[in-house]
XYZ file of C-alpha atoms in Angstrom:
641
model
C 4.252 40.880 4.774
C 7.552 41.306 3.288
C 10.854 39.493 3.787
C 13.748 39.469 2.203
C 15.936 35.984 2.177
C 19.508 37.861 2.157
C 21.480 34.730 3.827
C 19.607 32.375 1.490
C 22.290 33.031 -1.335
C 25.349 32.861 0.501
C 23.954 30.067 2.168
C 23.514 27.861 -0.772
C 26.651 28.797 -2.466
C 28.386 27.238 0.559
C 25.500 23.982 0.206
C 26.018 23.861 -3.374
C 29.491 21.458 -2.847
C 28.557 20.073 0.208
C 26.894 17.359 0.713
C 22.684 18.109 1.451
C 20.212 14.851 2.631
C 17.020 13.700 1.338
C 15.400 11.277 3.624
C 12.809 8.462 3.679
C 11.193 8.016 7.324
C 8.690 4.860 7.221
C 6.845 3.792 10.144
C 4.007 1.132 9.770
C 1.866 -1.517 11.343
C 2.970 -5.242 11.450
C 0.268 -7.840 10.902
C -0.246 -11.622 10.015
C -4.362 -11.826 10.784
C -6.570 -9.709 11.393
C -7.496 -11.365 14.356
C -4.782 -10.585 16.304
C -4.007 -7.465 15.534
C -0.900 -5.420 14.912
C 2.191 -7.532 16.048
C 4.827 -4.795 16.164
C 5.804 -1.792 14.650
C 8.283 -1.473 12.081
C 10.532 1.717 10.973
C 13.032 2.066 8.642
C 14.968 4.887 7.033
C 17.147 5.814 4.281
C 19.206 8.878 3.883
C 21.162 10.154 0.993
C 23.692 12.888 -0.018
C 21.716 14.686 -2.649
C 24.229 14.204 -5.243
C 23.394 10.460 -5.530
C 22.294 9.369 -8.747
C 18.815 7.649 -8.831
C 18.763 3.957 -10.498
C 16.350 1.809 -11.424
C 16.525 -0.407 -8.275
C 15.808 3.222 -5.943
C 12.832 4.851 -7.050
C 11.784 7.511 -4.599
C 8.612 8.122 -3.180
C 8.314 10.565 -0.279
C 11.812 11.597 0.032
C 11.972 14.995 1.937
C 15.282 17.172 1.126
C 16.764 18.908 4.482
C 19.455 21.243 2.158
C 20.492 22.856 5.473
C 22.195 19.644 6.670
C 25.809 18.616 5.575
C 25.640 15.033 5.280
C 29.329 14.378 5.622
C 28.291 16.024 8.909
C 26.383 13.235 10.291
C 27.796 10.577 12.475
C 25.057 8.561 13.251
C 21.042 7.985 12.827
C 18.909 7.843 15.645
C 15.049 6.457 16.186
C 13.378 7.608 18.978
C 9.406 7.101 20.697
C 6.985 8.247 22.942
C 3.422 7.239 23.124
C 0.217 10.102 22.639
C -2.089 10.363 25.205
C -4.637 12.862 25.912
C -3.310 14.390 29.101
C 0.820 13.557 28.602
C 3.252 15.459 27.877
C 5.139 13.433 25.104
C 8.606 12.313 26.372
C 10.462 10.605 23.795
C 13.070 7.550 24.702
C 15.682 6.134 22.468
C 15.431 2.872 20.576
C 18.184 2.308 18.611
C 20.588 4.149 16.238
C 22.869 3.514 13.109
C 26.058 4.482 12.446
C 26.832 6.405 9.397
C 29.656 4.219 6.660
C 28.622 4.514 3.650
C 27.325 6.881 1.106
C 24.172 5.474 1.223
C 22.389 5.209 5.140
C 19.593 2.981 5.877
C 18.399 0.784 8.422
C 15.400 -0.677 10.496
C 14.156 -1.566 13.526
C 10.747 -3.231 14.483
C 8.810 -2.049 17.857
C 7.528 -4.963 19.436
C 6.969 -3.133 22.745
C 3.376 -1.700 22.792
C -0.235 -1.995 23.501
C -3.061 -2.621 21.380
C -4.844 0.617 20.447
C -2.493 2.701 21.587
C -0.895 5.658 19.417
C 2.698 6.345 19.510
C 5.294 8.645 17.791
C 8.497 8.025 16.128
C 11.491 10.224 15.700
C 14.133 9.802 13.302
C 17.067 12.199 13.969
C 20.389 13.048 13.122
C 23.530 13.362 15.555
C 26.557 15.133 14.170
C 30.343 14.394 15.111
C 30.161 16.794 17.430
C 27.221 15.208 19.120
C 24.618 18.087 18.461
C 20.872 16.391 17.477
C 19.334 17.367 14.476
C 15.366 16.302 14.571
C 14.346 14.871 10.957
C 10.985 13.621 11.178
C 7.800 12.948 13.213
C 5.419 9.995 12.316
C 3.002 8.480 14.147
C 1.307 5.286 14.268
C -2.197 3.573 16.162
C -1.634 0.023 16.988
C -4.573 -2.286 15.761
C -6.483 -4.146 18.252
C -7.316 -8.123 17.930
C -10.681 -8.651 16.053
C -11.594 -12.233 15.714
C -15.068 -11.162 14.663
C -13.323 -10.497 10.688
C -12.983 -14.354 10.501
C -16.546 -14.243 10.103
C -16.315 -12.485 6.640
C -16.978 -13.654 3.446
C -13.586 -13.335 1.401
C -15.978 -10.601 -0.958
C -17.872 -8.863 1.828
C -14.333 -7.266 2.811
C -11.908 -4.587 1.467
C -8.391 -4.585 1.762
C -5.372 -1.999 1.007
C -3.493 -3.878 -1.390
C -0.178 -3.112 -3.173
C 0.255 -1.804 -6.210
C 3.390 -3.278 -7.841
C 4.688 -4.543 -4.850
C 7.549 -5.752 -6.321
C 9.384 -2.398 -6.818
C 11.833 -0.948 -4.403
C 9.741 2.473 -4.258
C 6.936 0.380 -2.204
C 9.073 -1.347 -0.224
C 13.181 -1.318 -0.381
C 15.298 -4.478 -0.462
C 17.019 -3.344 2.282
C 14.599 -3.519 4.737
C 13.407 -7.029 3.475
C 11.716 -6.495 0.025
C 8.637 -8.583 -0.639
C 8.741 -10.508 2.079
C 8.332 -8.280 4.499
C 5.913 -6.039 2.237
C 3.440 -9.108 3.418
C 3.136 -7.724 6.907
C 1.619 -4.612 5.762
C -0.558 -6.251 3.082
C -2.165 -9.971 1.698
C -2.981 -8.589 -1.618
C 0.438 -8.272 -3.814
C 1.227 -7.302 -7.281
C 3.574 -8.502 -9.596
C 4.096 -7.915 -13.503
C 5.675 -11.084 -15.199
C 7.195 -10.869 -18.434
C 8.531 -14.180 -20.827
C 11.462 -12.987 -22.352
C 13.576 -14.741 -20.460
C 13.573 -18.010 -22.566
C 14.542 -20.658 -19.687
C 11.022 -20.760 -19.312
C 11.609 -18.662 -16.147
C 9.486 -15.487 -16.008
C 11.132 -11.847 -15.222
C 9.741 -9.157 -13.238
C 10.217 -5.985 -13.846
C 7.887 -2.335 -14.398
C 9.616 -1.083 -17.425
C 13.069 -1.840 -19.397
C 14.665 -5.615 -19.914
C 15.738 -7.890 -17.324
C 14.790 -8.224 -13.292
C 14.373 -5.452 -11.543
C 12.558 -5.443 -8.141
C 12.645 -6.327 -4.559
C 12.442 -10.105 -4.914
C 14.852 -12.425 -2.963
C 14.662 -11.826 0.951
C 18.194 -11.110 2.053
C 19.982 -10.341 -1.449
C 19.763 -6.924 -3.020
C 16.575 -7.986 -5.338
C 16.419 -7.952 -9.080
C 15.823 -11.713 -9.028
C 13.573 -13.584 -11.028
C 9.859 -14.398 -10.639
C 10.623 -17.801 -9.686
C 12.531 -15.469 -6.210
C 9.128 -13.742 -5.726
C 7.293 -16.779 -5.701
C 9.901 -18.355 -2.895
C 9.326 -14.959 -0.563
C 5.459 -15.385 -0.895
C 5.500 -18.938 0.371
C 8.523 -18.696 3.144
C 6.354 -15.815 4.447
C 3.736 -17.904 3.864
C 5.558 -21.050 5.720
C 6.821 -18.968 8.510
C 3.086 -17.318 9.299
C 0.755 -20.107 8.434
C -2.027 -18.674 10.673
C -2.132 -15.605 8.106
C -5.036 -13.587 6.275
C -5.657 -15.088 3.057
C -2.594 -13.632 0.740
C -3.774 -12.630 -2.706
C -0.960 -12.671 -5.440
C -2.445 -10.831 -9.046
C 0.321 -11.418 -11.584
C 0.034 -9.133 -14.206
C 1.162 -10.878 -18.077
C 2.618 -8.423 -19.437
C 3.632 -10.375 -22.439
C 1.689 -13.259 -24.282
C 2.007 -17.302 -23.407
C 4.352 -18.663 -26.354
C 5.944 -22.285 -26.344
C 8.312 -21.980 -23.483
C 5.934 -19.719 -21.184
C 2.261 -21.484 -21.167
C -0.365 -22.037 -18.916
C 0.572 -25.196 -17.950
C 4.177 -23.747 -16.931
C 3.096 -21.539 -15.062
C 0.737 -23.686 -13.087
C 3.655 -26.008 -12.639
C 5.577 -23.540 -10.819
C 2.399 -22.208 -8.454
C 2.040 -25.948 -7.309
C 5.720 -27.055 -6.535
C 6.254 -24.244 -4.511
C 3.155 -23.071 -3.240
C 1.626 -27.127 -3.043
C -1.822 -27.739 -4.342
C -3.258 -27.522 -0.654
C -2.293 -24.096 -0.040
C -4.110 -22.555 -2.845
C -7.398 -21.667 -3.100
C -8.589 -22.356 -6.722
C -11.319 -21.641 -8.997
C -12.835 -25.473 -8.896
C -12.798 -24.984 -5.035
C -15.275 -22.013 -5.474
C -17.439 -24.183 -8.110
C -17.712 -27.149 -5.215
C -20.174 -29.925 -5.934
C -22.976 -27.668 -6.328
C -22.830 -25.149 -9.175
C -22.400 -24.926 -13.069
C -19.459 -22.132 -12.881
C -17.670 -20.166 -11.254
C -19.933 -17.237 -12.035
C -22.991 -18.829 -10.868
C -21.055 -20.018 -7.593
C -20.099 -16.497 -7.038
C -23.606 -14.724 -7.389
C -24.817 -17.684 -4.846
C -22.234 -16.362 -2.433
C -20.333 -19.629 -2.355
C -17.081 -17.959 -0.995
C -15.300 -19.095 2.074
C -15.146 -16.961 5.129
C -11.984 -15.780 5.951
C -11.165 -17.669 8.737
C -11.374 -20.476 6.204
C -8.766 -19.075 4.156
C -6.660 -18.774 7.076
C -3.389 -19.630 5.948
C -4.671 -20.007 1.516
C -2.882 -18.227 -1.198
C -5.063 -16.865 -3.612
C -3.325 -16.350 -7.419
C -5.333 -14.250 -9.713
C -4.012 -12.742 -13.177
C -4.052 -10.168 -14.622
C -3.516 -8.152 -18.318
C -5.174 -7.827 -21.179
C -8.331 -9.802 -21.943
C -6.114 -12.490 -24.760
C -3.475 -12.884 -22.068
C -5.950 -14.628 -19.564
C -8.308 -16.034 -21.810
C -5.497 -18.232 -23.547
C -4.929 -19.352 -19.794
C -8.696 -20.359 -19.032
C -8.783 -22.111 -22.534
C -5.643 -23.699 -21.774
C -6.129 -24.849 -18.129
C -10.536 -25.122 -17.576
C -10.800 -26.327 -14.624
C -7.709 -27.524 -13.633
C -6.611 -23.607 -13.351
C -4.754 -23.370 -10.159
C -5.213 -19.017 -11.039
C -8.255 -17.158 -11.254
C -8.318 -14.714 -14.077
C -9.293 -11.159 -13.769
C -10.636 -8.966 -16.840
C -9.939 -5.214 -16.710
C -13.443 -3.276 -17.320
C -14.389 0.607 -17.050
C -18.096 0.038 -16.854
C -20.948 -1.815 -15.920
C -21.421 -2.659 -20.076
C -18.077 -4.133 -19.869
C -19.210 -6.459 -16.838
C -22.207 -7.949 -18.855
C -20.218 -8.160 -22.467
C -16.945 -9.208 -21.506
C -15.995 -9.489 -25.046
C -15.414 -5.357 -24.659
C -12.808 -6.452 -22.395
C -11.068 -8.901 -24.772
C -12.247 -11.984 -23.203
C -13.017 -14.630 -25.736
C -16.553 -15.355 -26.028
C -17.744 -18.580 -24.610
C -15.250 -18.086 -21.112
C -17.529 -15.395 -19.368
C -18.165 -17.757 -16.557
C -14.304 -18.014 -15.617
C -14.797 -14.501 -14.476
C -15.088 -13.544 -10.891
C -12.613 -11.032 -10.163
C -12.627 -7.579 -11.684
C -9.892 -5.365 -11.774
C -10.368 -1.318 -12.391
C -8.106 1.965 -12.918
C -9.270 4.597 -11.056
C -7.736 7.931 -9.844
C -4.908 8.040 -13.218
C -2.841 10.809 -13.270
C -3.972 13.306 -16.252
C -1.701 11.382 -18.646
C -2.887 7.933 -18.298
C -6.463 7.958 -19.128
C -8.729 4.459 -19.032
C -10.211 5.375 -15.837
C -12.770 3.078 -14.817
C -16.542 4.332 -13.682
C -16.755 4.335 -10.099
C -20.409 2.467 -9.610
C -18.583 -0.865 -11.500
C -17.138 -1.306 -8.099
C -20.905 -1.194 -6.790
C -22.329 -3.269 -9.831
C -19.626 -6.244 -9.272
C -20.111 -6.254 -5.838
C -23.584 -6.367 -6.125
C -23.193 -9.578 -7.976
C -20.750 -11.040 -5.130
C -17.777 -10.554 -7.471
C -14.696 -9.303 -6.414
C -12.726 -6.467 -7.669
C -9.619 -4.424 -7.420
C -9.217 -0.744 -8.425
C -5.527 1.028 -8.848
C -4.358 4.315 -9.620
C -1.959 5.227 -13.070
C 1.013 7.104 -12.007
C 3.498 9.232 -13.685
C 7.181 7.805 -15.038
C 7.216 3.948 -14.057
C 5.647 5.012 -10.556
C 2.671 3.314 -9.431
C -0.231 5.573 -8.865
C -1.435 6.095 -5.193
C -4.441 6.998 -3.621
C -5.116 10.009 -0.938
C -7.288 9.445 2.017
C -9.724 11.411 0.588
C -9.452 9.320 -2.689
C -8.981 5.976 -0.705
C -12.386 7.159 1.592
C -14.132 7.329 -1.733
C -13.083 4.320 -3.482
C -14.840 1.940 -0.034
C -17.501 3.863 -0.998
C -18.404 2.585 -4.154
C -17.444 -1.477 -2.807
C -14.003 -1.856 -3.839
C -12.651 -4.675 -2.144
C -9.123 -4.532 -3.011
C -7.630 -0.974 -3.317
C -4.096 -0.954 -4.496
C -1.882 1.600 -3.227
C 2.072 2.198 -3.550
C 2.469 3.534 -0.363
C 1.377 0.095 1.676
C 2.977 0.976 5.317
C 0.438 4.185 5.178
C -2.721 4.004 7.522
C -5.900 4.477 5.505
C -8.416 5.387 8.416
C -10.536 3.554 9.465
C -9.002 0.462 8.586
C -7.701 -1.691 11.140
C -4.791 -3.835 10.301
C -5.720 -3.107 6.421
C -9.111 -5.193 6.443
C -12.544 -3.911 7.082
C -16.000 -4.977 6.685
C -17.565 -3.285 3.280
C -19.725 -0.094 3.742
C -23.059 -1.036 4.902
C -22.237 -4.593 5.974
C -22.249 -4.850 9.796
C -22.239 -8.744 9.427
C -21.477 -11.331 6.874
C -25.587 -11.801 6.677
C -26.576 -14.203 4.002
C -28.892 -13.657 1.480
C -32.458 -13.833 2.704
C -30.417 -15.668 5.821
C -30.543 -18.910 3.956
C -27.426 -21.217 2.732
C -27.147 -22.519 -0.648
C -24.054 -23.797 -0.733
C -22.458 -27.073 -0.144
C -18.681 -25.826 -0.686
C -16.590 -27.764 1.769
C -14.187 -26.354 4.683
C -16.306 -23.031 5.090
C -17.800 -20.690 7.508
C -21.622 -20.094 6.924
C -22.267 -17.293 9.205
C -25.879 -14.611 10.157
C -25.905 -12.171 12.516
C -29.954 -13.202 13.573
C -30.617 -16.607 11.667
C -29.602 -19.224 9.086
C -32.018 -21.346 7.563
C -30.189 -24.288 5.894
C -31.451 -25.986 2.490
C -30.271 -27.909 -0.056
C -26.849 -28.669 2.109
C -24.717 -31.759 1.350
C -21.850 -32.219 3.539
C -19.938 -34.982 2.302
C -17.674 -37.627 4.308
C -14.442 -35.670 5.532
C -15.722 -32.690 4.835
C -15.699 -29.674 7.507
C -18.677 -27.323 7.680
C -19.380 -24.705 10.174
C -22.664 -23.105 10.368
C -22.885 -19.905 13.189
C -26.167 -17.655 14.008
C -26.621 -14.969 16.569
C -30.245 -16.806 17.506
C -31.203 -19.781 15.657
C -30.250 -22.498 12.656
C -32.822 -24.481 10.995
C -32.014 -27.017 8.890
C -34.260 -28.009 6.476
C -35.602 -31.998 5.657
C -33.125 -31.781 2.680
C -29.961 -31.073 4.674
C -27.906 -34.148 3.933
C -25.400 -33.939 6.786
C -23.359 -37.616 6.316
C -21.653 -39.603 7.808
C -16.944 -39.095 8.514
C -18.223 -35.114 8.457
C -16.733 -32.714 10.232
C -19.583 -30.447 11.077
C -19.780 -27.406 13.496
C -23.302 -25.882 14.241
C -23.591 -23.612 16.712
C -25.232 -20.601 17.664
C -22.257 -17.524 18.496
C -21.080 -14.116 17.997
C -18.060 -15.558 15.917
C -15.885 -14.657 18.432
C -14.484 -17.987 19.287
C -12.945 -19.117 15.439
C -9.891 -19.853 16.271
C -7.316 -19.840 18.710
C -4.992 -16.729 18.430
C -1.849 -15.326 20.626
C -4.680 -12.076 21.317
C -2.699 -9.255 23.180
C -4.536 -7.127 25.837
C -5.985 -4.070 24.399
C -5.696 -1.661 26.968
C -4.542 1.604 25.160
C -6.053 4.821 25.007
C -7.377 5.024 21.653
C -7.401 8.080 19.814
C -9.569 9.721 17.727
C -7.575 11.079 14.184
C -8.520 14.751 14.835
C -6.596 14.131 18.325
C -3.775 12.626 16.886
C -3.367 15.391 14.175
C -3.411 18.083 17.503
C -0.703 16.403 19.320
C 1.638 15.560 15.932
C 1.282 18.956 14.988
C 2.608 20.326 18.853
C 5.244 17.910 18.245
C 6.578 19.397 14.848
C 6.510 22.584 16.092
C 8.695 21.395 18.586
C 10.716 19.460 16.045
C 11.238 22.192 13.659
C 12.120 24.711 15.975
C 8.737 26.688 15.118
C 8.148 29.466 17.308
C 6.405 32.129 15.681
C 3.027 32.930 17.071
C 1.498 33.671 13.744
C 1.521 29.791 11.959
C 0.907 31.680 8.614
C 5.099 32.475 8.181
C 6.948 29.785 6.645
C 10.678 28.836 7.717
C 13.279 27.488 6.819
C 12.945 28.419 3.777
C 15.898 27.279 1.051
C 16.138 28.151 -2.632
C 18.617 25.857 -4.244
C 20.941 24.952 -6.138
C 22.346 28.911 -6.265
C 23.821 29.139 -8.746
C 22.274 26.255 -10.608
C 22.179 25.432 -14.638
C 18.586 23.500 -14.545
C 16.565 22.787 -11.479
C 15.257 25.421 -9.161
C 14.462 23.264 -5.995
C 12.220 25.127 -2.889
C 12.022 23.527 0.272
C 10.700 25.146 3.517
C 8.120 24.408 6.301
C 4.743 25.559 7.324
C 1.618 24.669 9.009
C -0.707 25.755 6.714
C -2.264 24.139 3.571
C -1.799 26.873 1.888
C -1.462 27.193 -2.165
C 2.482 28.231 -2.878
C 3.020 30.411 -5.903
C 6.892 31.003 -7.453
C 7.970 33.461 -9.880
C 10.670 34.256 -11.656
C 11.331 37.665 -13.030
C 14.574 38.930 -15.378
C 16.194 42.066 -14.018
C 13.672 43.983 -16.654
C 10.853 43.348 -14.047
C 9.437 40.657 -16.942
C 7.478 37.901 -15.370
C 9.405 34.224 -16.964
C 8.367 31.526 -15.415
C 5.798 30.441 -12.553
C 5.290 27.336 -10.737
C 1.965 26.243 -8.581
C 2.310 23.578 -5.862
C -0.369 22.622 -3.271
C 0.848 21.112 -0.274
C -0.793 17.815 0.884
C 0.450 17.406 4.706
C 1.748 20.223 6.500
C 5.183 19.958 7.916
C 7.907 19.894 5.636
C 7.368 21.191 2.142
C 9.022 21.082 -1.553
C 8.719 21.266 -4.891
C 10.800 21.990 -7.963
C 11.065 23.756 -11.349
C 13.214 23.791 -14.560
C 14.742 27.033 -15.855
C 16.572 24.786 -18.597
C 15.071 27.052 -21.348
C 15.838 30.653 -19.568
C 19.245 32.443 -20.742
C 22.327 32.478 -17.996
C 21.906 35.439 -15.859
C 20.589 36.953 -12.290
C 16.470 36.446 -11.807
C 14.728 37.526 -9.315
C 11.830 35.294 -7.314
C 8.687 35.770 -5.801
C 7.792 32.680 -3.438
C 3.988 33.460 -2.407
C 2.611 31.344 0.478
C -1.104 32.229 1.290
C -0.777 35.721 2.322
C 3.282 35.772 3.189
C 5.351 36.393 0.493
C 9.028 36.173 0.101
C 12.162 37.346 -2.022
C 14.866 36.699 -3.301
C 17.462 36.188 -6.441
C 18.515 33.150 -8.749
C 21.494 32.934 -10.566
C 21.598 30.572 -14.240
C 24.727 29.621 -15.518
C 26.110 27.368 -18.042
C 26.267 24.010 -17.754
């Protein structure tokens, strides 16, 4: 099939000094425990006229470009919902709206009026002056239901979706609460520290000099470490019936005289206090050599233990952290983490730059995976199985391209649980990585927290020893003061050298672990959706949305080629329904082929990519945009700059 874009030129001449938007539509799951469930929804957008000049402080991830739409046009933003069912036809009511002041729109607004298990669909839209509603954006979102059964878990018989530099704007804007409110959407942070600030104050920061990120709830970020800190624990303070929160601080730069180990652990204590972190001598207990010996015995606490702990682990390169664990022992209030790529790294540590003799500090692993082509270091993926096999805990990330963190797929996500990776750090932390509920889910294979051979060895205090069928309990010492809970599914037998004493606070019982805590549960009475459903009725709905009639869902429309005339960037923006491969080509008015450009689509909907012509000579071109079997037409015009 053959078409001809005639009104695409004189279109985008007309574009070309107006105003066009891009737009950032996020919709996500609020959550404090797992046991409870989601506790609203939040959404928040940001628009911009597509002249605006990126800064470091608004790095853009998923920002789709609607070139058609003047945004000097647009009087005010609009967020609509309706829920999905099965058999209903999808009516969608108004929440709120935002009017349009500045140059710069954005704004949120969190859903608190839903049911558990339920799936729902958000609208952001666009009225104009003269009142006419321009549709944006579809998203949908499944609430989470309460499962009290997760407090059960061992703290490294779980994965989580953790962030990956949380502290950038890309993962979650200042505007719409920074790292603070990044917390609802995950326990596992990220933030890289560097000591070139010489007040003995740390910086954070991806790339350059200086502060630049997301800390300081209620400023406009670009605050100091000491700001990040204060948003973990007022979070922390306002929620204390949260998941354990995991902080890795990544040292970027060395310890030197007015940044050491001891600094540092001043700062976790005063404003974290001592009693809200969970710390490497409280693994050890009374019972064990090390830390690594403590770990392979499965002496971590459930995680209804470390209901309302802060867990700080570092990060870096294997001097960085072992100058801490010489420095600090076991006072450490951090655990340290050594980067590996395979299973010979695990055993010889020393390949990971950890001084020899500290091998036993090391419980937490931390692994690249998934790097884009330029990054290189990826880690092998059956480490995660070999550290988990050992009860350690690890985290795998993804290298991305120009400051960016990397970010995982579903499919790439799907594959990483696969090989035991408990804490899987993604950029894009309000996204729903099926079939995770509220971020947290057991680890493949595990049905239960089961001990090994259903027997305790541990005498760690304030913990959860829990079996699905039995627990046989030996060589337990539960000292005065001390709070122990033991739960089976059938039976507990403790053994003659279970030393249960006296000013103990001991709970045996036998349970499904439903009852471990008292939680504000909401009624789950939603229809829940499969995904496959949910991708049937969103895709009815942006048909809808982008006015999509055509029978045939191989055409493409709206289809814009822009700038036109342009001195650089070739942008290509349209819509279709269709995974389909897009191929674009450029030919000189000699029929010569100059320039192609490849894109695969990974969602369908809205689609765009881009090209530089910076190196072609000022002139007329003509273009071939190739979409599956539909292709399309069309001229360029390069000029100077």
């Amino acid at each position: 099939m053959k078409k001809v874009i005639l009104f695409t030129i004189a279109f985008l001449l007309f574009t070309q000094v107006s105003k066009a938007i891009k737009v950032r539509f996020t919709v996500a799951n609020m959550s404090v425990n797992v046991a409870e469930g989601s506790i609203g929804v939040f959404t928040f957008f940001e628009i911009y006229p597509d002249d605006f000049v990126q800064t470091d402080s608004t790095d853009f991830i998923e920002l789709i470009d609607f070139p058609e739409i003047n945004y000097n046009d647009i009087h005010e933003i609009m967020i609509e919902k309706t829920i999905l069912t099965s058999d209903y036809t999808p009516i969608f009511n108004r929440l709120t709206s935002f009017i349009l002041t500045d140059s710069i729109g954005f704004g949120d607004y969190t859903d608190e009026d839903f049911i558990q298990g339920s799936t729902y669909a958000y609208r952001l839209s666009a009225i104009t002056h003269l009142g006419q509603q321009l549709n944006l954006i579809n998203k949908s979102m499944s609430t989470g239901i309460a499962n009290p059964i997760m407090n059960c878990a061992k703290l490294n018989n779980i994965y989580r979706k953790a962030g990956h530099n949380t502290y950038q704007n890309s993962v979650f804007p200042s505007f719409a609460g920074g790292l603070f409110n990044s917390l609802f959407y995950t326990r596992v942070l990220e933030l890289d520290v560097w000591n070139n600030n010489n007040n003995g104050v740390w910086d954070v920061r991806h790339i350059g000099s200086g502060n630049k990120n997301n800390c300081g709830f209620g400023t406009t970020g670009n605050n100091t470490f000491i700001f990040c800190l204060n948003d973990v624990n007022n979070w922390h303070t306002q929620h204390p019936n949260h998941d354990p929160i995991i902080v890795h601080i990544d040292l970027k730069q060395n310890f030197n005289f007015t940044h050491t180990p001891l600094m540092l652990d001043n700062w976790l204590n005063v404003i974290f206090g001592s009693q809200n972190i969970y710390k490497p001598r409280d693994l050890i207990g009374n019972n064990f050599a090390n830390m690594r010996a403590a770990a392979q015995q499965n002496n971590w606490p459930s995680m209804g233990d470390l209901t309302g702990k802060i867990i700080i682990v570092l990060t870096g390169d294997g001097g960085k952290v072992s100058k801490y664990i010489a420095d600090r022992s076991l006072n450490a209030i951090a655990f340290s983490a050594a980067k590996v790529e395979n299973n010979t790294d695990v055993n010889d540590l020393t390949r990971a730059g950890i001084w020899s003799g500290l091998e036993n500090d090391i419980v937490f692993y931390n692994m690249q995976q998934f790097g884009s082509p330029f990054v290189g270091g990826d880690a092998d993926f059956n480490t995660g199985f070999f550290t988990s096999s050992l009860n350690y805990i690890n985290r795998t990330y993804g290298g991305g391209f120009f400051g960016q963190p990397g970010d995982y797929s579903n499919s790439e996500y799907d594959h990483a649980i696969d090989f035991n990776m408990n804490n899987i750090a993604v950029a894009n932390i309000t996204s729903a990585f099926y079939p995770l509920e509220n971020g947290i889910q057991w680890l493949p294979d595990v049905t239960y927290p089961a001990l090994v051979n259903d027997h305790i060895y541990s005498n760690y205090q304030n913990v959860t020893q829990a079996a699905i069928y039995n627990i046989v309990a030996t060589d337990l010492i539960v000292e005065p003061e001390a709070h122990y809970r033991m739960i089976a599914g059938n039976s507990i037998d403790l053994q003659n050298n279970v030393d249960i004493k006296e000013g103990s606070d001991v709970d045996i019982r036998i349970d499904n672990c439903t009852n471990t805590g008292s939680y504000n549960l909401r009624q789950s009475a939603g229809e829940q959706l499969t995904q496959e459903e949910i991708n049937v009725l969103m895709h009815e709905l942006d048909k809808e949305l982008y006015g999509y009639t055509p029978a045939d869902e191989k055409e493409i429309v709206r289809l814009y080629v822009y700038p036109n005339p342009t001195s650089n960037i070739v942008n290509i923006s349209y819509t279709n329904y269709l995974l389909n491969n897009a191929i674009f080509t450029l030919y000189d008015l000699t029929g010569r082929l100059v320039k192609t450009e490849n894109y695969t689509p990974q969602t369908e909907g809205n689609q765009h990519f881009s090209l530089s012509i910076n190196e072609l000579k000022t002139g007329t071109y003509f273009y071939t945009l190739q979409v599956g079997e539909q292709t399309y037409n069309g001229k360029v015009v390069k000029i100077n700059q």
